[in-house]
Amino acid sequence: MARIFSQNAENKLLEAGRELLWKYGFRKVSVEDICKRAGVSKMTFYRYFENKSELTKRVLNNVVSEGTDNFRKILTDDTSVAVKMQRIIHLKMDGTKEISREFVEEIYNDPGSELQQFMIKLTTDTWIGILEEFKDAQARGVFRKDFKPEILLAMSRGFSELIADPKLNSLYSNTQEMIVEMTNLMTFGIAPRECEIKHVSNEK
């Protein structure tokens, strides 16, 4: 029973942290705010997390891990290329839904900060694993065979600068719209050409 309560308390803190961080950003949210939303004491908070930064890292890691797992399922399921593209875009939309511009800017506009360094490493490590998934998908004809998946990693590193650009930001109603735009450009740019789709179909 104690273990179940322990897991519930930890999950409540993570859920409350994600909700508040997404809405208000890192700086405006305090440990007290998270505890109040989760319905637990500060003593309970510090039983699981050293500080607010550690909770934020867990939240980010959980979100990225969940997104990566879903992405891999999309690449390997038995659906058409068009359906895969649509699901990838919707996955990205869901992943960025309700993220405040403040939270994104706090991470990407604070060079050398603990959270920025964590996010850079998390993103890089995640992409390294996904590159292999892309190569497997290429072999199955899901994506163009003549593009180098490694360029996606290089492009993703430049996204942080674009997201943090105030002039570019002003063109969009929110951060999610901007991220989806980038995803659209990247995703449909690597879709197989019609001749490749026919070739793969003939092989089957």
Short mmCIF file of C-alpha atoms in Angstrom, two decimals:
data_model
loop_
_atom_site.label_atom_id
_atom_site.label_comp_id
_atom_site.label_asym_id
_atom_site.label_seq_id
_atom_site.Cartn_x
_atom_site.Cartn_y
_atom_site.Cartn_z
CA MET A 1 0.00 0.00 0.00
CA ALA A 2 2.84 2.39 0.91
CA ARG A 3 4.53 1.72 -2.43
CA ILE A 4 1.32 2.49 -4.34
CA PHE A 5 0.90 5.75 -2.42
CA SER A 6 4.54 6.58 -3.15
CA GLN A 7 4.09 6.04 -6.89
CA ASN A 8 0.87 8.06 -6.90
CA ALA A 9 2.52 10.97 -5.09
CA GLU A 10 5.45 11.00 -7.51
CA ASN A 11 3.17 10.83 -10.54
CA LYS A 12 0.98 13.60 -9.18
CA LEU A 13 4.03 15.83 -8.77
CA LEU A 14 5.20 15.09 -12.31
CA GLU A 15 1.75 15.75 -13.76
CA ALA A 16 1.33 18.95 -11.78
CA GLY A 17 4.83 20.06 -12.73
CA ARG A 18 4.21 19.48 -16.41
CA GLU A 19 0.89 21.33 -16.34
CA LEU A 20 2.29 24.39 -14.54
CA LEU A 21 5.62 24.52 -16.39
CA TRP A 22 3.87 24.25 -19.76
CA LYS A 23 1.50 27.05 -18.85
CA TYR A 24 3.64 29.53 -16.91
CA GLY A 25 7.27 28.65 -17.61
CA PHE A 26 10.09 27.63 -15.29
CA ARG A 27 10.79 30.85 -13.42
CA LYS A 28 7.19 31.71 -12.52
CA VAL A 29 6.45 28.29 -11.02
CA SER A 30 7.65 27.47 -7.50
CA VAL A 31 7.97 24.20 -5.62
CA GLU A 32 5.07 25.41 -3.47
CA ASP A 33 2.90 25.87 -6.57
CA ILE A 34 3.65 22.34 -7.76
CA CYS A 35 2.96 20.82 -4.33
CA LYS A 36 -0.32 22.70 -4.02
CA ARG A 37 -1.50 21.56 -7.45
CA ALA A 38 -0.44 17.96 -6.74
CA GLY A 39 -2.00 17.97 -3.27
CA VAL A 40 1.18 16.85 -1.49
CA SER A 41 3.55 18.40 1.03
CA LYS A 42 6.94 19.97 0.32
CA MET A 43 8.48 17.18 2.38
CA THR A 44 7.01 14.69 -0.07
CA PHE A 45 8.34 16.73 -3.00
CA TYR A 46 11.92 16.63 -1.70
CA ARG A 47 11.60 12.91 -1.10
CA TYR A 48 11.55 12.45 -4.88
CA PHE A 49 13.26 15.53 -6.31
CA GLU A 50 16.30 17.46 -5.18
CA ASN A 51 14.88 20.70 -6.54
CA LYS A 52 12.60 22.20 -9.19
CA SER A 53 15.24 21.74 -11.89
CA GLU A 54 15.39 17.99 -11.27
CA LEU A 55 11.61 17.69 -11.54
CA THR A 56 11.69 19.71 -14.75
CA LYS A 57 14.31 17.39 -16.20
CA ARG A 58 12.16 14.37 -15.35
CA VAL A 59 9.16 15.98 -16.99
CA LEU A 60 11.12 16.76 -20.16
CA ASN A 61 12.66 13.30 -20.25
CA ASN A 62 9.26 11.62 -19.85
CA VAL A 63 7.73 13.73 -22.61
CA VAL A 64 10.58 13.03 -25.04
CA SER A 65 10.63 9.30 -24.22
CA GLU A 66 6.89 8.99 -24.77
CA GLY A 67 7.12 10.90 -28.05
CA THR A 68 10.03 8.77 -29.24
CA ASP A 69 8.19 5.52 -28.49
CA ASN A 70 5.13 6.73 -30.39
CA PHE A 71 7.31 7.90 -33.29
CA ARG A 72 8.89 4.46 -33.60
CA LYS A 73 5.47 2.83 -33.62
CA ILE A 74 4.40 5.09 -36.48
CA LEU A 75 7.48 4.21 -38.53
CA THR A 76 6.96 0.48 -38.09
CA ASP A 77 3.18 0.17 -38.35
CA ASP A 78 1.49 -1.05 -41.53
CA THR A 79 0.06 2.22 -42.89
CA SER A 80 0.56 4.25 -46.04
CA VAL A 81 3.23 6.93 -46.36
CA ALA A 82 0.60 9.68 -46.31
CA VAL A 83 -0.93 8.36 -43.09
CA LYS A 84 2.50 8.10 -41.47
CA MET A 85 3.25 11.72 -42.37
CA GLN A 86 -0.04 12.92 -40.94
CA ARG A 87 0.42 10.95 -37.74
CA ILE A 88 3.98 12.25 -37.29
CA ILE A 89 2.75 15.83 -37.61
CA HIS A 90 -0.14 15.25 -35.21
CA LEU A 91 2.28 13.62 -32.79
CA LYS A 92 4.45 16.72 -32.90
CA MET A 93 1.39 18.93 -32.42
CA ASP A 94 0.28 16.94 -29.39
CA GLY A 95 3.79 17.05 -27.96
CA THR A 96 3.97 20.83 -28.18
CA LYS A 97 0.35 21.51 -27.28
CA GLU A 98 -0.12 24.10 -24.54
CA ILE A 99 3.61 24.78 -24.14
CA SER A 100 3.98 28.45 -23.32
CA ARG A 101 6.37 30.61 -25.29
CA GLU A 102 7.93 31.62 -21.97
CA PHE A 103 8.95 28.06 -21.16
CA VAL A 104 10.51 27.50 -24.58
CA GLU A 105 12.38 30.80 -24.46
CA GLU A 106 13.65 30.11 -20.95
CA ILE A 107 15.30 26.94 -22.20
CA TYR A 108 16.63 28.13 -25.55
CA ASN A 109 17.39 31.78 -24.71
CA ASP A 110 19.58 31.01 -21.71
CA PRO A 111 22.94 29.89 -23.16
CA GLY A 112 24.84 27.48 -20.96
CA SER A 113 22.04 27.07 -18.44
CA GLU A 114 21.51 23.73 -16.74
CA LEU A 115 18.18 23.14 -18.46
CA GLN A 116 19.47 24.15 -21.88
CA GLN A 117 22.45 21.82 -21.61
CA PHE A 118 20.16 19.02 -20.44
CA MET A 119 17.75 19.58 -23.33
CA ILE A 120 20.57 19.69 -25.90
CA LYS A 121 21.98 16.37 -24.66
CA LEU A 122 18.52 14.80 -24.41
CA THR A 123 17.64 15.87 -27.95
CA THR A 124 20.97 14.69 -29.37
CA ASP A 125 20.79 11.29 -27.65
CA THR A 126 17.21 10.85 -28.82
CA TRP A 127 18.04 11.69 -32.43
CA ILE A 128 20.94 9.24 -32.51
CA GLY A 129 18.50 6.43 -31.74
CA ILE A 130 15.89 7.73 -34.17
CA LEU A 131 18.46 7.89 -37.00
CA GLU A 132 18.63 4.11 -36.98
CA GLU A 133 14.85 3.94 -37.17
CA PHE A 134 14.94 6.29 -40.17
CA LYS A 135 17.50 4.11 -41.93
CA ASP A 136 15.36 1.03 -41.38
CA ALA A 137 12.33 2.92 -42.70
CA GLN A 138 14.33 4.01 -45.75
CA ALA A 139 15.15 0.40 -46.50
CA ARG A 140 11.43 -0.35 -46.44
CA GLY A 141 10.67 2.55 -48.78
CA VAL A 142 8.95 4.75 -46.22
CA PHE A 143 11.32 7.66 -46.92
CA ARG A 144 13.46 8.70 -49.86
CA LYS A 145 16.50 6.50 -50.20
CA ASP A 146 18.78 9.28 -51.43
CA PHE A 147 18.59 11.56 -48.39
CA LYS A 148 20.97 11.32 -45.44
CA PRO A 149 19.09 10.95 -42.12
CA GLU A 150 22.05 12.60 -40.38
CA ILE A 151 21.03 15.95 -41.85
CA LEU A 152 17.90 15.82 -39.68
CA LEU A 153 20.07 15.84 -36.58
CA ALA A 154 22.02 18.84 -37.85
CA MET A 155 18.79 20.65 -38.70
CA SER A 156 17.27 19.94 -35.30
CA ARG A 157 20.22 21.64 -33.63
CA GLY A 158 19.43 24.81 -35.54
CA PHE A 159 15.77 24.75 -34.56
CA SER A 160 16.55 26.14 -31.11
CA GLU A 161 17.94 29.33 -32.64
CA LEU A 162 14.90 29.70 -34.90
CA ILE A 163 12.48 29.12 -32.04
CA ALA A 164 14.26 31.77 -29.97
CA ASP A 165 14.26 34.36 -32.79
CA PRO A 166 11.77 37.09 -31.74
CA LYS A 167 11.17 38.31 -35.31
CA LEU A 168 10.39 34.82 -36.56
CA ASN A 169 8.29 34.17 -33.47
CA SER A 170 6.16 37.20 -34.20
CA LEU A 171 4.97 35.60 -37.46
CA TYR A 172 3.16 32.86 -35.54
CA SER A 173 0.32 32.96 -33.05
CA ASN A 174 2.13 30.57 -30.72
CA THR A 175 5.18 28.34 -30.40
CA GLN A 176 3.25 25.22 -31.40
CA GLU A 177 2.31 26.70 -34.77
CA MET A 178 5.95 27.50 -35.46
CA ILE A 179 7.17 24.02 -34.51
CA VAL A 180 4.49 22.37 -36.65
CA GLU A 181 5.55 24.54 -39.61
CA MET A 182 9.13 23.31 -39.22
CA THR A 183 7.92 19.74 -38.95
CA ASN A 184 5.81 20.06 -42.10
CA LEU A 185 8.75 21.38 -44.11
CA MET A 186 11.09 18.70 -42.85
CA THR A 187 8.70 15.75 -42.99
CA PHE A 188 7.26 16.26 -46.46
CA GLY A 189 10.72 17.09 -47.76
CA ILE A 190 11.84 13.54 -47.03
CA ALA A 191 8.74 11.79 -48.36
CA PRO A 192 9.47 9.32 -51.16
CA ARG A 193 9.00 10.50 -54.72
CA GLU A 194 6.13 8.97 -56.68
CA CYS A 195 8.49 6.79 -58.71
CA GLU A 196 10.01 5.36 -55.53
CA ILE A 197 6.57 4.58 -54.11
CA LYS A 198 5.68 2.69 -57.31
CA HIS A 199 8.99 0.82 -57.17
CA VAL A 200 8.38 -0.31 -53.59
CA SER A 201 4.81 -1.35 -54.47
CA ASN A 202 6.07 -3.44 -57.39
CA GLU A 203 8.59 -5.17 -55.13
CA LYS A 204 5.75 -6.24 -52.85
#
